[in-house]
Amino acid sequence: MKRKLHCQGEDHALIRCRSLSKILPKTNCGDCGYSTCFAFASMVVSEKLPLKNCPHIDSALLESAQKELDAQYAIGKWTKKDMAADALQWAKERAASMKIMEVHERIGGRLIKDGDEDAIELPYFRDTLIIKSGTIVKTNGETLNRWEQVFIYNHMAQGGKQLPTGKWKGLVELPNTVSKMKSMKEHVEAPLIEHFKGKSRELCAAGEAIGGKVLHDEEVKADVVLLFSPLPRIPVMLVFWDQDLEEGFGAEVKLLFDETILEHLDIESIMFLSERIKQLLCGESV
Ligand code: SF4
């Protein structure tokens, strides 16, 4: 007997998470990348994961179920709220009250003309951004993903006047960051250590590839010191101590920020930037 696609008692064509799980084989084999069929079903419904990512669905059911899902997505039913879109809207509004002419100096950009329009040319890692009212694009034509746009708009809205002083602080030394320490360790430091332990040279090469400079500072007793300028007013230093298997020390890494960072970025944006540096160094796609 064919398994029913809809919830019992429901006569509409919407597929809810629980009813979708009924057409999945329920073997929890993990071939889709999720540990259970139900977890996969949740992602199909809320994140629009293609149903065909489960290779074990009856092909006759697959097509009709996907059609119903597409209809469901079209009206936004059950899909996860688009956080990036909301955040982008908020950040744009936050930055909108500022005129391009007033912002460029604070964030260290160059005022240019793009056609008849005023625009800011702003270095961003190894790229250059062109910021106009309401749009941010790279000069090579690539677009920034929405979270990166949120990051840039927040910087524009926050951007203070103070230039970096060259005095470095770890996240822990900045106010109101206690709740972010765990996230920094888990999402930035641990993956960097895992990726680069025993590979100091690779770390230097990866850092230089994204525009970092290897410093040979006698005062900083570390195996690698990299200086990044992701944005003109925002230098970031990465300090790496490699593992010493003979002495029994594990590797360690710290990101340091100029003491003026909070003039230019809020804490959430500092976390975003830290993760972005980690992603670029580790070659992760975003
Ligand atoms: S591949 Fe299909 S059967 Fe296996 S766990 Fe994923 S959804 Fe379930």
PDB file of N, CA and C and ligand atoms in Angstrom, residues 24-37 40 53-56, ligand 1:
ATOM      1  N   LEU A  24       9.812   8.726   4.009  1.00  0.00           N
ATOM      2  CA  LEU A  24      11.229   8.355   4.050  1.00  0.00           C
ATOM      3  C   LEU A  24      11.343   6.922   4.573  1.00  0.00           C
ATOM      4  N   PRO A  25      12.405   6.232   4.174  1.00  0.00           N
ATOM      5  CA  PRO A  25      12.488   4.809   4.520  1.00  0.00           C
ATOM      6  C   PRO A  25      12.616   4.482   6.010  1.00  0.00           C
ATOM      7  N   LYS A  26      12.908   5.458   6.828  1.00  0.00           N
ATOM      8  CA  LYS A  26      13.032   5.271   8.291  1.00  0.00           C
ATOM      9  C   LYS A  26      14.120   4.286   8.676  1.00  0.00           C
ATOM     10  N   THR A  27      15.137   4.203   7.855  1.00  0.00           N
ATOM     11  CA  THR A  27      16.239   3.303   8.218  1.00  0.00           C
ATOM     12  C   THR A  27      17.327   4.049   8.972  1.00  0.00           C
ATOM     13  N   ASN A  28      17.244   5.381   8.953  1.00  0.00           N
ATOM     14  CA  ASN A  28      18.267   6.210   9.612  1.00  0.00           C
ATOM     15  C   ASN A  28      19.685   5.817   9.195  1.00  0.00           C
ATOM     16  N   CYS A  29      19.851   5.567   7.901  1.00  0.00           N
ATOM     17  CA  CYS A  29      21.148   5.057   7.420  1.00  0.00           C
ATOM     18  C   CYS A  29      22.216   6.145   7.374  1.00  0.00           C
ATOM     19  N   GLY A  30      21.818   7.408   7.308  1.00  0.00           N
ATOM     20  CA  GLY A  30      22.796   8.510   7.303  1.00  0.00           C
ATOM     21  C   GLY A  30      23.343   8.860   5.932  1.00  0.00           C
ATOM     22  N   ASP A  31      22.881   8.202   4.862  1.00  0.00           N
ATOM     23  CA  ASP A  31      23.454   8.462   3.532  1.00  0.00           C
ATOM     24  C   ASP A  31      23.181   9.893   3.047  1.00  0.00           C
ATOM     25  N   CYS A  32      22.202  10.544   3.636  1.00  0.00           N
ATOM     26  CA  CYS A  32      21.881  11.930   3.238  1.00  0.00           C
ATOM     27  C   CYS A  32      22.745  12.939   3.980  1.00  0.00           C
ATOM     28  N   GLY A  33      23.548  12.459   4.930  1.00  0.00           N
ATOM     29  CA  GLY A  33      24.369  13.380   5.720  1.00  0.00           C
ATOM     30  C   GLY A  33      23.729  13.734   7.051  1.00  0.00           C
ATOM     31  N   TYR A  34      22.533  13.189   7.318  1.00  0.00           N
ATOM     32  CA  TYR A  34      21.873  13.429   8.607  1.00  0.00           C
ATOM     33  C   TYR A  34      21.702  12.091   9.316  1.00  0.00           C
ATOM     34  N   SER A  35      21.731  12.159  10.643  1.00  0.00           N
ATOM     35  CA  SER A  35      21.778  10.885  11.369  1.00  0.00           C
ATOM     36  C   SER A  35      20.429  10.181  11.416  1.00  0.00           C
ATOM     37  N   THR A  36      19.346  10.914  11.221  1.00  0.00           N
ATOM     38  CA  THR A  36      18.031  10.263  11.217  1.00  0.00           C
ATOM     39  C   THR A  36      17.210  10.777  10.036  1.00  0.00           C
ATOM     40  N   CYS A  37      16.225   9.964   9.629  1.00  0.00           N
ATOM     41  CA  CYS A  37      15.332  10.392   8.552  1.00  0.00           C
ATOM     42  C   CYS A  37      14.547  11.625   8.987  1.00  0.00           C
ATOM     43  N   PHE A  40      16.589  14.753   8.601  1.00  0.00           N
ATOM     44  CA  PHE A  40      16.647  15.113   7.174  1.00  0.00           C
ATOM     45  C   PHE A  40      15.333  15.776   6.747  1.00  0.00           C
ATOM     46  N   ASN A  53      18.184  14.234  -2.028  1.00  0.00           N
ATOM     47  CA  ASN A  53      19.412  13.942  -1.269  1.00  0.00           C
ATOM     48  C   ASN A  53      19.301  12.639  -0.486  1.00  0.00           C
ATOM     49  N   CYS A  54      18.075  12.169  -0.294  1.00  0.00           N
ATOM     50  CA  CYS A  54      17.905  10.804   0.234  1.00  0.00           C
ATOM     51  C   CYS A  54      17.827   9.885  -0.979  1.00  0.00           C
ATOM     52  N   PRO A  55      18.831   9.033  -1.181  1.00  0.00           N
ATOM     53  CA  PRO A  55      18.832   8.198  -2.378  1.00  0.00           C
ATOM     54  C   PRO A  55      17.889   7.001  -2.294  1.00  0.00           C
ATOM     55  N   HIS A  56      17.176   6.875  -1.183  1.00  0.00           N
ATOM     56  CA  HIS A  56      16.384   5.662  -0.980  1.00  0.00           C
ATOM     57  C   HIS A  56      14.875   5.888  -1.064  1.00  0.00           C
TER      58      HIS A  56
HETATM   59  S1  SF4 B   1      19.465   8.756   3.402  1.00  0.00           S
HETATM   60 FE1  SF4 B   1      17.239   8.592   3.459  1.00  0.00          FE
HETATM   61  S2  SF4 B   1      16.911   6.712   4.596  1.00  0.00           S
HETATM   62 FE2  SF4 B   1      18.997   7.304   5.027  1.00  0.00          FE
HETATM   63  S3  SF4 B   1      18.870   8.581   6.899  1.00  0.00           S
HETATM   64 FE3  SF4 B   1      18.751   9.951   5.161  1.00  0.00          FE
HETATM   65  S4  SF4 B   1      16.592  10.218   4.853  1.00  0.00           S
HETATM   66 FE4  SF4 B   1      16.813   8.379   6.064  1.00  0.00          FE
END
